[in-house]
Coordinates of C-alpha atoms and ligand atoms in Angstrom, one line a residue:
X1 CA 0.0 0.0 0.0
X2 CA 0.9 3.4 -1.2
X3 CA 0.2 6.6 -1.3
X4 CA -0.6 7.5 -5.1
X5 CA -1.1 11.1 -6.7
X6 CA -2.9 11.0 -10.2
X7 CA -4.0 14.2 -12.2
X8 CA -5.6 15.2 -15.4
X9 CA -4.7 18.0 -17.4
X10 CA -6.7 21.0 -15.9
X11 CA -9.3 21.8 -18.8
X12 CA -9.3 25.7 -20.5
X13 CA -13.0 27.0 -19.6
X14 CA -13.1 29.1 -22.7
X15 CA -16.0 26.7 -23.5
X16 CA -17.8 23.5 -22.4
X17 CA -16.5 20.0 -21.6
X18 CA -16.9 17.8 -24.6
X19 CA -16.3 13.8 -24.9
X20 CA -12.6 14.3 -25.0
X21 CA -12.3 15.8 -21.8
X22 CA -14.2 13.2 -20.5
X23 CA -11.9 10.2 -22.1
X24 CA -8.8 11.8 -19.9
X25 CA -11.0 12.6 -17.1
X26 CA -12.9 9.0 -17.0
X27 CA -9.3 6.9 -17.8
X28 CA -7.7 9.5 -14.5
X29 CA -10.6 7.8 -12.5
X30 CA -10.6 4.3 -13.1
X31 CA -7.0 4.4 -12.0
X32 CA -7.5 6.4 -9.1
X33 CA -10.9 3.7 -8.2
X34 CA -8.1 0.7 -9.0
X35 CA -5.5 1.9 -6.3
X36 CA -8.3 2.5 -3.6
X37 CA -9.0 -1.0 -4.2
X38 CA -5.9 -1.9 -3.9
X39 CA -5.5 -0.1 -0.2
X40 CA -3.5 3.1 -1.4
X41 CA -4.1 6.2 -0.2
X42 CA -5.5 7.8 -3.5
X43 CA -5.1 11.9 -4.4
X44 CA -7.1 12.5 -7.2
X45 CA -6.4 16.1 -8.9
X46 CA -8.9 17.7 -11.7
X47 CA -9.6 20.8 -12.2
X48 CA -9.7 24.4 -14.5
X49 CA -7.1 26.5 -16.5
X50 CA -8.8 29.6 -16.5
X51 CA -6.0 32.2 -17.2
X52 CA -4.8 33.3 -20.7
X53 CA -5.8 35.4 -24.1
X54 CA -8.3 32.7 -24.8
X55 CA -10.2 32.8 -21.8
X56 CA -10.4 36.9 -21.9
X57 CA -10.9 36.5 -25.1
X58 CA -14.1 34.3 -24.4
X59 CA -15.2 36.4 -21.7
X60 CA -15.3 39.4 -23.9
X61 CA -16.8 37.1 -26.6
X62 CA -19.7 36.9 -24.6
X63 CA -20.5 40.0 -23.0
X64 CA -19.4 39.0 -19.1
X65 CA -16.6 40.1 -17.1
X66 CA -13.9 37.1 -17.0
X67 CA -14.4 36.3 -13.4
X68 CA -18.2 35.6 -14.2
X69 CA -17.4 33.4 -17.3
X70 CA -15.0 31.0 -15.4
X71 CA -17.2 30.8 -12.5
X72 CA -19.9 29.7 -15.0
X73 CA -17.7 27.5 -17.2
X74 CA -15.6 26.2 -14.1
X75 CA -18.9 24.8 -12.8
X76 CA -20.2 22.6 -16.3
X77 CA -17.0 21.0 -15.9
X78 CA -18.1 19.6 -12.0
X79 CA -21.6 18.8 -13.3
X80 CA -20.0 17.2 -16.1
X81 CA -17.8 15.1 -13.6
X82 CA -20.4 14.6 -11.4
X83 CA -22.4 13.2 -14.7
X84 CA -19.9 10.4 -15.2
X85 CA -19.4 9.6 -11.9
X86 CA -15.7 11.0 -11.4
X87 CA -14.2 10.6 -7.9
X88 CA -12.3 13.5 -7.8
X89 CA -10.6 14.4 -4.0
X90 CA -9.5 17.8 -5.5
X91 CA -10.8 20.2 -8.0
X92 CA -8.5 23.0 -8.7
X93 CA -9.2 26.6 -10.1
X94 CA -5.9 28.5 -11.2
X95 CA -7.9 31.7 -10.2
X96 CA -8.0 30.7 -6.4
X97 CA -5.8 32.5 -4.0
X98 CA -3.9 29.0 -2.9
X99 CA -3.0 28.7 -6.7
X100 CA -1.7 32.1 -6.7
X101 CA 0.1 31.4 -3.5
X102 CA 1.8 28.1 -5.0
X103 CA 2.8 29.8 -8.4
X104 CA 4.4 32.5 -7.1
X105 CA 6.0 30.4 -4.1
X106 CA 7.6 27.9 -6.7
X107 CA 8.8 30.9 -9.7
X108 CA 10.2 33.2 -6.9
X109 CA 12.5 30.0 -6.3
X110 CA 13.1 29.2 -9.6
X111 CA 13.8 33.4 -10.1
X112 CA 16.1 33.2 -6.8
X113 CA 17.9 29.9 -8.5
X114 CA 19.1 32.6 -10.9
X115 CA 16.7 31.0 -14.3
X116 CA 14.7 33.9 -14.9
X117 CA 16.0 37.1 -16.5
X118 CA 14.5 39.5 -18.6
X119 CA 15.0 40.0 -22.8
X120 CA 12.6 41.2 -25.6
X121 CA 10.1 38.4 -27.2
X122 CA 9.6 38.8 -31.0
X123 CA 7.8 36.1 -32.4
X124 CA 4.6 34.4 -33.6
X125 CA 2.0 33.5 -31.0
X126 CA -1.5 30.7 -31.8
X127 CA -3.8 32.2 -28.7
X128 CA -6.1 28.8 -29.6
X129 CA -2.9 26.6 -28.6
X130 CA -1.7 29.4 -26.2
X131 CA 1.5 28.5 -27.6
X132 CA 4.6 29.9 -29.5
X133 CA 6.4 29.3 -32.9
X134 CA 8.5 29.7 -35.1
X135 CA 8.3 30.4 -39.1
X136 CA 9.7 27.2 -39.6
X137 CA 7.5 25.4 -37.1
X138 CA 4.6 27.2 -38.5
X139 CA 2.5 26.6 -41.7
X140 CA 3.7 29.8 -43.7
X141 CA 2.8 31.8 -41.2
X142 CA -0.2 29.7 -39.7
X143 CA -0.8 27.7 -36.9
X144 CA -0.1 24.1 -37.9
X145 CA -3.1 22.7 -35.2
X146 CA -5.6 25.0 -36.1
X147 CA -5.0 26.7 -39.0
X148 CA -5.3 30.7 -37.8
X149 CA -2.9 33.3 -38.8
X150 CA -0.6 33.2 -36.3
X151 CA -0.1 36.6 -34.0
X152 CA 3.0 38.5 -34.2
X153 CA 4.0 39.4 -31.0
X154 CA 6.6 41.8 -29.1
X155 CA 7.5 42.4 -25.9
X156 CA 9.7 42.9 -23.1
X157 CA 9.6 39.6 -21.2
X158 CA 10.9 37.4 -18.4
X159 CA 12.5 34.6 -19.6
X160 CA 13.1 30.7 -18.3
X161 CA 16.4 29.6 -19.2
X162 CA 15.0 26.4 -20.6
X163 CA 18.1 26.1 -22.5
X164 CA 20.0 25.3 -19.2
X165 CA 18.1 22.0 -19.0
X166 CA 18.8 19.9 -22.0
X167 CA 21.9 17.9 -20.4
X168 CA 20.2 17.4 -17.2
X169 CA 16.8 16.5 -18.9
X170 CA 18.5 13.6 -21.0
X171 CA 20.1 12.8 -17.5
X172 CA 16.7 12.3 -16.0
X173 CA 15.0 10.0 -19.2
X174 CA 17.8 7.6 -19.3
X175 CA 17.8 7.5 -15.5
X176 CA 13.8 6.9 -14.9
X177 CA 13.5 4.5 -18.4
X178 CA 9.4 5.0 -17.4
X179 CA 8.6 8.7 -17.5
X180 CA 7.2 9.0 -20.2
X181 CA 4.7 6.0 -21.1
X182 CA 4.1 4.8 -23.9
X183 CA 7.5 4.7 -25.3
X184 CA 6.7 5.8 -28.7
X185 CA 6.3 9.2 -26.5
X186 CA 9.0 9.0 -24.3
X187 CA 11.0 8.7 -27.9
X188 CA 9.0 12.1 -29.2
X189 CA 9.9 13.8 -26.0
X190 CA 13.6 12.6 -26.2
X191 CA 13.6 13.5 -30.0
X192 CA 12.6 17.6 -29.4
X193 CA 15.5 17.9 -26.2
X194 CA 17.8 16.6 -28.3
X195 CA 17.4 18.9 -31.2
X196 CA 17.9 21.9 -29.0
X197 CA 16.3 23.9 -26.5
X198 CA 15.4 27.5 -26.1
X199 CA 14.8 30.0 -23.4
X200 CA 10.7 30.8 -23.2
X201 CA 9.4 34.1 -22.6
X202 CA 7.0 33.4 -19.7
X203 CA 5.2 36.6 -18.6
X204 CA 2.8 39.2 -20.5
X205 CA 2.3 42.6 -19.6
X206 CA 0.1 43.0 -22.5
X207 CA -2.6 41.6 -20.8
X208 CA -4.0 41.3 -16.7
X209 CA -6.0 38.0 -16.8
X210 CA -3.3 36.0 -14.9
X211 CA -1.2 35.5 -11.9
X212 CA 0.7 38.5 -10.8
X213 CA 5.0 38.2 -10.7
X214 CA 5.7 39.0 -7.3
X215 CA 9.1 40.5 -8.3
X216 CA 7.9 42.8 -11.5
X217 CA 4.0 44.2 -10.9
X218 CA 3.6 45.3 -14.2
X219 CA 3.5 41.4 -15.4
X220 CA 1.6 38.5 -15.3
X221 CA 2.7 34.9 -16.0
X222 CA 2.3 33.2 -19.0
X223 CA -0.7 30.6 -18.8
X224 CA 1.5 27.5 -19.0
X225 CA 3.7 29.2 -16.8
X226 CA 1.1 28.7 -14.0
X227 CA -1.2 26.2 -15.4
X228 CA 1.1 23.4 -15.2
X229 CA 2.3 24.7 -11.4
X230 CA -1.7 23.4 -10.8
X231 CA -0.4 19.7 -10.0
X232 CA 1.4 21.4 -7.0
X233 CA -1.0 23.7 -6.0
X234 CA -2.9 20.6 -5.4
X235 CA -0.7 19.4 -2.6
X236 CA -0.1 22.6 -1.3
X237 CA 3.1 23.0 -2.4
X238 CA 4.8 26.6 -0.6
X239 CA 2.3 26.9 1.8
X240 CA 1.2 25.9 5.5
X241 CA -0.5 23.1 4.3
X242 CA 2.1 21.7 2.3
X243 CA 1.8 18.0 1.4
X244 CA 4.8 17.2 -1.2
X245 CA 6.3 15.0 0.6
X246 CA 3.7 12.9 0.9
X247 CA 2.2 13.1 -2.3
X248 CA 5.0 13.7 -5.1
X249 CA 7.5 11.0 -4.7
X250 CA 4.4 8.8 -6.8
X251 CA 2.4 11.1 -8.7
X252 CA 1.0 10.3 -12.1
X253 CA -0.2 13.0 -14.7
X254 CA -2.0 11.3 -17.4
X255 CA -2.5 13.8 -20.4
X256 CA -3.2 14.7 -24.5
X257 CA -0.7 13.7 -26.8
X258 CA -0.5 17.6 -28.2
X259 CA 0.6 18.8 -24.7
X260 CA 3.5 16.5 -24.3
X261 CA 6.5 19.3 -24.6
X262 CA 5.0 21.1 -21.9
X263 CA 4.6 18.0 -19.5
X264 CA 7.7 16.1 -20.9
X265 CA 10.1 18.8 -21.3
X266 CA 9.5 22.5 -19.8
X267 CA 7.8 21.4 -17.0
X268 CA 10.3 18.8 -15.4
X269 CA 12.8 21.5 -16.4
X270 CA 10.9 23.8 -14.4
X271 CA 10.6 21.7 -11.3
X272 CA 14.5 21.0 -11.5
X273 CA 15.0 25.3 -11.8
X274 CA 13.1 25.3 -8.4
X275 CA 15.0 22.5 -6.7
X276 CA 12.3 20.1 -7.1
X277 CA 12.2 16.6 -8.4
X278 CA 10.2 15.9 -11.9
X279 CA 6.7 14.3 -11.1
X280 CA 7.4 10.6 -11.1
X281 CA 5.6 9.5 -14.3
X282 CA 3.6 11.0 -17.1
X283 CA 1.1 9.1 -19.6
X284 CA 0.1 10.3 -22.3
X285 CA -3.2 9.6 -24.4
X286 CA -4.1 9.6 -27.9
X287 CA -7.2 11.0 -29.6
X288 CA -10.8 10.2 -29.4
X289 CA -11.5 11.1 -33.4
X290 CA -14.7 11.7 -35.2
X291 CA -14.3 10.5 -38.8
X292 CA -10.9 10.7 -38.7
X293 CA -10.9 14.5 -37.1
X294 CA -9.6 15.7 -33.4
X295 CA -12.9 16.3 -31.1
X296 CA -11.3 20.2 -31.0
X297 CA -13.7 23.3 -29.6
X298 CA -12.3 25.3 -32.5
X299 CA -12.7 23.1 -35.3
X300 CA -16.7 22.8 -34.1
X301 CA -17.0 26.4 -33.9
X302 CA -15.5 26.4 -37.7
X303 CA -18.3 24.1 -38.3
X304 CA -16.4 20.9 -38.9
X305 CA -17.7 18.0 -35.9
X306 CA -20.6 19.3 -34.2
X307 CA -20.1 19.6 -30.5
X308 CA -23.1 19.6 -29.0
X309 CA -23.9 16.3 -30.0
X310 CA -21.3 14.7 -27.7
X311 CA -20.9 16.6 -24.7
X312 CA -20.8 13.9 -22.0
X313 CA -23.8 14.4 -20.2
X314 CA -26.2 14.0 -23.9
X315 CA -24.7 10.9 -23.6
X316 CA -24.6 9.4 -20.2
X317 CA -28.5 10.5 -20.8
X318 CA -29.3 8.7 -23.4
X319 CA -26.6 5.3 -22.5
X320 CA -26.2 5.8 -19.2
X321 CA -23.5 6.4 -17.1
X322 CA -21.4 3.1 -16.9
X323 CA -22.0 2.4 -20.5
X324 CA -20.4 5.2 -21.4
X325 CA -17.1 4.9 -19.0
X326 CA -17.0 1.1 -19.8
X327 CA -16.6 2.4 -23.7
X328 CA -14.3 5.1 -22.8
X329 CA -12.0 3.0 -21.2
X330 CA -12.4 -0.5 -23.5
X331 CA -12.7 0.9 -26.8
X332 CA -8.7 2.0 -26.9
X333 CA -5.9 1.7 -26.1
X334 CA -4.2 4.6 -23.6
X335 CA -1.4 6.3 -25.9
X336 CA -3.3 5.5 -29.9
X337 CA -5.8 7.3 -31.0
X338 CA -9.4 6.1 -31.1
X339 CA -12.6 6.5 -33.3
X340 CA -15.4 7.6 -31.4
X341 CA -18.9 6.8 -32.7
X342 CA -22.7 6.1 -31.3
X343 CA -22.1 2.9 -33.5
X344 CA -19.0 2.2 -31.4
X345 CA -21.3 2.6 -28.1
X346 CA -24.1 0.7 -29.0
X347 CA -22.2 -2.7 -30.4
X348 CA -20.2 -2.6 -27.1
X349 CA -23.1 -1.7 -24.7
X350 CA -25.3 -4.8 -26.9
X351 CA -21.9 -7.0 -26.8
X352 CA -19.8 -6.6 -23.9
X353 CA -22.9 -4.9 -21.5
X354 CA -26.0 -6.7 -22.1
X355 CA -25.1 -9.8 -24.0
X356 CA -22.1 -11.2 -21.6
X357 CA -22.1 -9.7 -18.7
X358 CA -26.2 -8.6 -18.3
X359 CA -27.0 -12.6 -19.7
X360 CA -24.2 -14.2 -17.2
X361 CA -25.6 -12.3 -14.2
X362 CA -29.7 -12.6 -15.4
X363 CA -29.3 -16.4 -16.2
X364 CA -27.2 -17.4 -12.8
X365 CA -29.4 -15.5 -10.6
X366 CA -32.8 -17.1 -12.4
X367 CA -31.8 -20.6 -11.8
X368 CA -31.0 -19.6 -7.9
X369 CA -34.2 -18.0 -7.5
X370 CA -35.7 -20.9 -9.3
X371 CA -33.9 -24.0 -8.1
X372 CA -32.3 -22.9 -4.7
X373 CA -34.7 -21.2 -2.6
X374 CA -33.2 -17.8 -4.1
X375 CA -30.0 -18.0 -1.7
X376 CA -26.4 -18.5 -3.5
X377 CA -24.6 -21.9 -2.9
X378 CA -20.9 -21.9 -2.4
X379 CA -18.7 -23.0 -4.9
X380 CA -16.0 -25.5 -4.9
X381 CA -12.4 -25.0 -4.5
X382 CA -11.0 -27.1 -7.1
X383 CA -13.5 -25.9 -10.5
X384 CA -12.5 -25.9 -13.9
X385 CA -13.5 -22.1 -13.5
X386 CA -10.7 -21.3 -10.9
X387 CA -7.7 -21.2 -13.8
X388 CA -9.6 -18.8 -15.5
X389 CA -10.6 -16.5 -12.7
X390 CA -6.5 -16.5 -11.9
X391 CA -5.7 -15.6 -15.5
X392 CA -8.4 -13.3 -15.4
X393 CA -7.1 -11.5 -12.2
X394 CA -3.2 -11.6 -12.8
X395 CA -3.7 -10.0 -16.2
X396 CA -6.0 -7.4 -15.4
X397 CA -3.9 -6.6 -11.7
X398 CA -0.8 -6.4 -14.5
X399 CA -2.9 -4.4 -17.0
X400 CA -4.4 -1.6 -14.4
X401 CA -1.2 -1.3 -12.9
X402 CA 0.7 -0.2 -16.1
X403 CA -2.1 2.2 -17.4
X404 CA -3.9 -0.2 -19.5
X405 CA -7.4 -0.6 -18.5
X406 CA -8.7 -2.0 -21.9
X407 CA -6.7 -4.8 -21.6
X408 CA -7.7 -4.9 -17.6
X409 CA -11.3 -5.0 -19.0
X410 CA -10.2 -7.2 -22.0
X411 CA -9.2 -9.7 -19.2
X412 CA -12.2 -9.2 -16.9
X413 CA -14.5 -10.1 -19.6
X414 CA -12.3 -13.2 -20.7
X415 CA -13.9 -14.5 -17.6
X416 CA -17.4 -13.3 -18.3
X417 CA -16.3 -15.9 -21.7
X418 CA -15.3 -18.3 -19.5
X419 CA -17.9 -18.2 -17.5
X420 CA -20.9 -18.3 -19.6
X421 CA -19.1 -21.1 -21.6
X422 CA -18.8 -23.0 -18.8
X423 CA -22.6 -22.7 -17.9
X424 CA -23.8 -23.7 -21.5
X425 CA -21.2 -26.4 -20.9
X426 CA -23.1 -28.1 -17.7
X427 CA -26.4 -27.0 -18.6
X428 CA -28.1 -25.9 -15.0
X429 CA -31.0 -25.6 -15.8
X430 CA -31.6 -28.8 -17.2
X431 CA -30.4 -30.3 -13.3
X432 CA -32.4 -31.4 -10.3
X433 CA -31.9 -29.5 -6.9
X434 CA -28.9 -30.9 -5.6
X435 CA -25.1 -31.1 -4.6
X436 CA -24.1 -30.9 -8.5
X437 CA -26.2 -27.9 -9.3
X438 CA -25.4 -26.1 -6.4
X439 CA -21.7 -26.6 -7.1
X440 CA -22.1 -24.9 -11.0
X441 CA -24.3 -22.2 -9.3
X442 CA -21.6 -21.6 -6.9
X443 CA -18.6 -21.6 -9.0
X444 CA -20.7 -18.9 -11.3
X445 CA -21.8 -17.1 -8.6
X446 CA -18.1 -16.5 -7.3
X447 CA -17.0 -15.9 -10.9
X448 CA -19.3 -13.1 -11.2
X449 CA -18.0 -11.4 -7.5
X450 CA -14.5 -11.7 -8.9
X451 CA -15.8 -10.0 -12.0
X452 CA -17.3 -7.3 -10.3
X453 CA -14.4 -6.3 -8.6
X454 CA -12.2 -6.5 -11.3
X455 CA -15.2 -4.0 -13.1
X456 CA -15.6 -1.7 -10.0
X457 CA -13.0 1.0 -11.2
X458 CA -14.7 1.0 -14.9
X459 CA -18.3 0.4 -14.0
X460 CA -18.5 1.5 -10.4
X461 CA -22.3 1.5 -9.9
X462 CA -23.3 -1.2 -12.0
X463 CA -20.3 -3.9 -10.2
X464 CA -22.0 -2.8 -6.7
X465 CA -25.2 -3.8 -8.0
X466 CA -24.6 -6.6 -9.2
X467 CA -22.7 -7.6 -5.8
X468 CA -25.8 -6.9 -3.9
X469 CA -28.1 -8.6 -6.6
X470 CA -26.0 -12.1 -5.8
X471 CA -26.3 -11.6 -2.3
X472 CA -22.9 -10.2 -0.4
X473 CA -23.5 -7.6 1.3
X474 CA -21.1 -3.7 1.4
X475 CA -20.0 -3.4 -2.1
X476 CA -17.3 -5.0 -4.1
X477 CA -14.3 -2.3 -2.9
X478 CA -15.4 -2.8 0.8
X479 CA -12.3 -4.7 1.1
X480 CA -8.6 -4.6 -0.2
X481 CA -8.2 -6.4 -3.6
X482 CA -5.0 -8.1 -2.2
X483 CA -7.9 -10.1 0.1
X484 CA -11.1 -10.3 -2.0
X485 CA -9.9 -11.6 -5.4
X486 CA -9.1 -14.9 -3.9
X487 CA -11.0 -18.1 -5.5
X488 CA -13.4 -19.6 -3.1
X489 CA -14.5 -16.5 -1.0
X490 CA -18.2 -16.5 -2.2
X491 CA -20.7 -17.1 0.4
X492 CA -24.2 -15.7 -0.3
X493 CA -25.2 -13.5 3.7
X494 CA -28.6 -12.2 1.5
X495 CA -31.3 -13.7 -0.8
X496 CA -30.3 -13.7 -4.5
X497 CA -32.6 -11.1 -6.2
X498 CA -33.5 -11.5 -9.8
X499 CA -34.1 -8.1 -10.7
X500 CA -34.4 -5.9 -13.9
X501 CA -32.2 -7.0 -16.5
X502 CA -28.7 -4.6 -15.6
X503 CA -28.3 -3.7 -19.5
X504 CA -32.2 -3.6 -21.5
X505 CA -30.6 -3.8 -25.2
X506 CA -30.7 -1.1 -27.4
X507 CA -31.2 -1.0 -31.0
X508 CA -28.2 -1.3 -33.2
X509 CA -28.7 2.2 -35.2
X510 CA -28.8 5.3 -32.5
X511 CA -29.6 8.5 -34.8
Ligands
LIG601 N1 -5.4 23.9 -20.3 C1 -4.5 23.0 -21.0 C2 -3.9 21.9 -20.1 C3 -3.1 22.5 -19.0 S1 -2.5 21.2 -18.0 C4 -1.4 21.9 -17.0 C5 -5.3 22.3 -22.1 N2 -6.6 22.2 -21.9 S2 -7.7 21.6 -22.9 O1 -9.0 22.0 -22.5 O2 -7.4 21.9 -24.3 O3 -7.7 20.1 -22.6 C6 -6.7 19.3 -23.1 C7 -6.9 17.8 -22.7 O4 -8.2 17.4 -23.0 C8 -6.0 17.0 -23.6 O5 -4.7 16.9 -23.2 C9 -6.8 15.7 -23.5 O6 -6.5 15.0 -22.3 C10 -8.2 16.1 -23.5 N3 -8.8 16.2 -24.9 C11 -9.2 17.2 -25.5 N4 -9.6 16.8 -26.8 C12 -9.5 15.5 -26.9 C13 -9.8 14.6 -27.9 N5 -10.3 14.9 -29.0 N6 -9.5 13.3 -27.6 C14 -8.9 12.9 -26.4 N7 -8.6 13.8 -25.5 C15 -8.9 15.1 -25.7 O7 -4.7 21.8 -23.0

């Protein structure tokens, strides 16, 4: 047992939270769900980046002060969370005074370490990406993500000597071989140090929407400058109720592949310049793709993927809510990209949802209410069914704990398989009442608790009703997974209920 620190990026409020949020932010929880079942003490960090030309720009956009829009934003992101059942410990605003207090704690070092000193910035700014380049990163001029004309910009700036970093950045990968996972990103972030760093401008003075440089009042810092300084924040890094220590030594960012410099390379760079070590690991995602095109805000509003149609809580409304995390987490792997489709819902909600695990659990518990007085028997220890529970809970154990919860569920199901094939196999229903029956009803029945807690970080609410429709009493991460997911545990303490079916199917075309 541990204590384990996991965060998501913290989303830009310029507008609402759309499907791709949700992938990161669902993936973020079913890890954070597997290590409380495992017994580690879980911090889970979400939250808002509400600073930046974007974000005024919004603000003005639509008539409200910026204070007013990111209060209203800020919150569809919670109800959004709250939606999809995200178990969040933390949610973090970069406008609240403790962020303030963190970010200026951790650059003053960083300034007193001697890495910040002040130069001219000429050069060509995408406010969409909130990000620099250079003509020859560019697209003639235009931003190569979204398009837009670049901005030219120049000012007088405080610079982070990011330049300083390169040797002891390369240091750092070859010394932690596990970073950056997967390694087709560690290799991407490895690629860009090598071919050269340079010093970043990282405060504004043409604009007040930001966090205020202790040392220079006429600036603010540059969003990413503070944004990223969030996962700190969190764990009150600089102030009285400072937690670091107890939190950083195994934190876990999981974020978008088009944010990887800033994770990979300035911010460990930046946590050196202040005398702090890198976070211990960062994962990086693909994706989710709509014929082939990124889910982005700005392309909607151009009028390429409509939006609207796949904010999360349209369709935790119209799938419901475990449906819709199982999918998110099954459907790819962490690190490619994905296709996202209704099409893609509704074969794995009629497949995976209703057809194995909504039959297994309707059929077992009909023959118990039918043929055993409606209470569970016990199973044996020595079933054909134990092998492939073990294989089932080695490789999923294996797969949650390097990131991978599609092949954690790809495992958990191979029991459902196994399962179900073993019940066609033996035939119940065609038995008397008696010791043999009662031993195939048993060795189901403690399949489908071993199940449900390997489901419980993807399908939280679902895996605790199905616990309590089999008859155990608590819920399935009442007790350590070291303990639980042990063949043979299954004893039935309440009536086996046979319920509505878990999954009613739905019709193969969704308009
Ligand atoms: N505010 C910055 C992050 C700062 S972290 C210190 C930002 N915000 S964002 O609103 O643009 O969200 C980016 C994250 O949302 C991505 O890194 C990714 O996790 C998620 N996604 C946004 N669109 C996505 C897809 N189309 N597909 C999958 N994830 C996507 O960048």
């Amino acid at each position: 047992m541990a204590n384990y620190y996991i965060t998501t990026p913290i989303y830009y409020v310029n507008d609402a939270p759309h499907v791709g949020h949700a992938y990161c932010t669902v993936n973020a929880d079913a890890m954070a769900r597997w290590h409380r079942l495992l017994g580690d003490d879980v911090k889970f960090l979400t939250g808002t980046d509400e600073h930046g030309q974007k974000i005024a720009d919004a603000a003005i956009k639509n008539g409200v002060s910026p204070r007013e829009w990111t209060d209203q934003t800020s919150q569809r992101f919670r109800e959004a969370w709250d939606a999809l059942n995200i178990s969040y410990d933390d949610f973090i605003r970069t406008t609240e005074p403790r962020h303030f207090e963190t970010v200026q704690k951790f650059l003053t070092a960083v300034y007193d370490n001697g890495y910040i000193y002040k130069d001219v910035y000429q050069g060509l700014y995408c406010v969409s990406c909130e990000d620099y380049y250079t003509l020859e990163s560019s697209n003639d001029g235009n931003c190569p993500i979204h398009g837009s004309l670049l901005t030219e910009m120049r000012e007088e700036n405080w610079f982070f000597k990011l330049s300083a970093f390169e040797a002891p950045l390369l240091a750092y990968y070859e010394e932690h071989p596990q970073f950056v996972t997967p390694e087709t990103k560690r290799n991407e972030a490895l690629a860009f140090i090598k071919s050269g760093l340079r010093d970043i401008s990282i405060t504004r003075t043409s604009i007040s929407w930001g966090v205020p440089v202790p040392w220079d009042d006429q600036h603010v810092f540059y969003v990413w400058y503070d944004a990223l300084i969030n996962y700190l924040t969190g764990i009150g890094f600089g102030r009285e109720d400072d937690e670091t220590s107890t939190w950083w030594p195994n934190s876990h960012h999981l974020i978008g592949k088009e944010i990887l410099r800033f994770h990979c390379v300035w911010w460990p760079a930046m946590c050196m310049a202040a005398g702090l070590e890198p976070v211990s690991h960062v994962q990086v995602h693909g994706w989710l793709l709509v014929g082939g095109q990124k889910l982005s805000k700005t392309m909607a509003a151009e009028g390429g993927v409509k939006l609207t149609d796949i904010a999360p809580v349209e369709l935790t409304d119209e799938f419901g809510v475990d449906p819709i995390r199982y999918y998110l987490l099954r459907e790819t792997s962490l690190g490619n990209d994905g296709d996202f489709s209704h099409e893609g819902i509704t074969a794995r909600y009629n497949t995976d949802l209703a057809n194995s695990l909504g039959n297994l659990v309707a059929r077992v518990s009909t023959i118990v209410a039918s043929k055993c007085a409606g209470v569970g028997p016990s199973p044996e220890l020595d079933s054909d069914l134990r092998a492939a529970a073990q294989t089932a809970i080695d490789d999923a154990e294996s797969a949650w704990n390097r990131f991978a919860p599609n092949h954690a569920l790809e495992a958990t199901w191979g029991l459902i398989g196994a399962t179900n094939a073993y019940l066609e196999q033996r035939a119940p229903w065609k038995m008397e009442p008696g010791e043999e029956l009662d031993a195939v009803l048993g060795n189901a029945l403690e399949a489908i608790r071993l199940v449900t807690i390997l489901a419980t970080p993807a399908i939280p609410e679902v895996a605790a009703r199905i616990w309590t429709r089999i008859g155990l009493a608590g819920a399935p991460s009442d007790e350590v997974f070291a303990s639980s997911a042990q063949w043979g545990r299954y004893r039935a303490t309440l009536a086996i209920e046979k319920g509505e079916p878990l999954f009613p199917r739905i019709k193969a075309s969704v308009e």
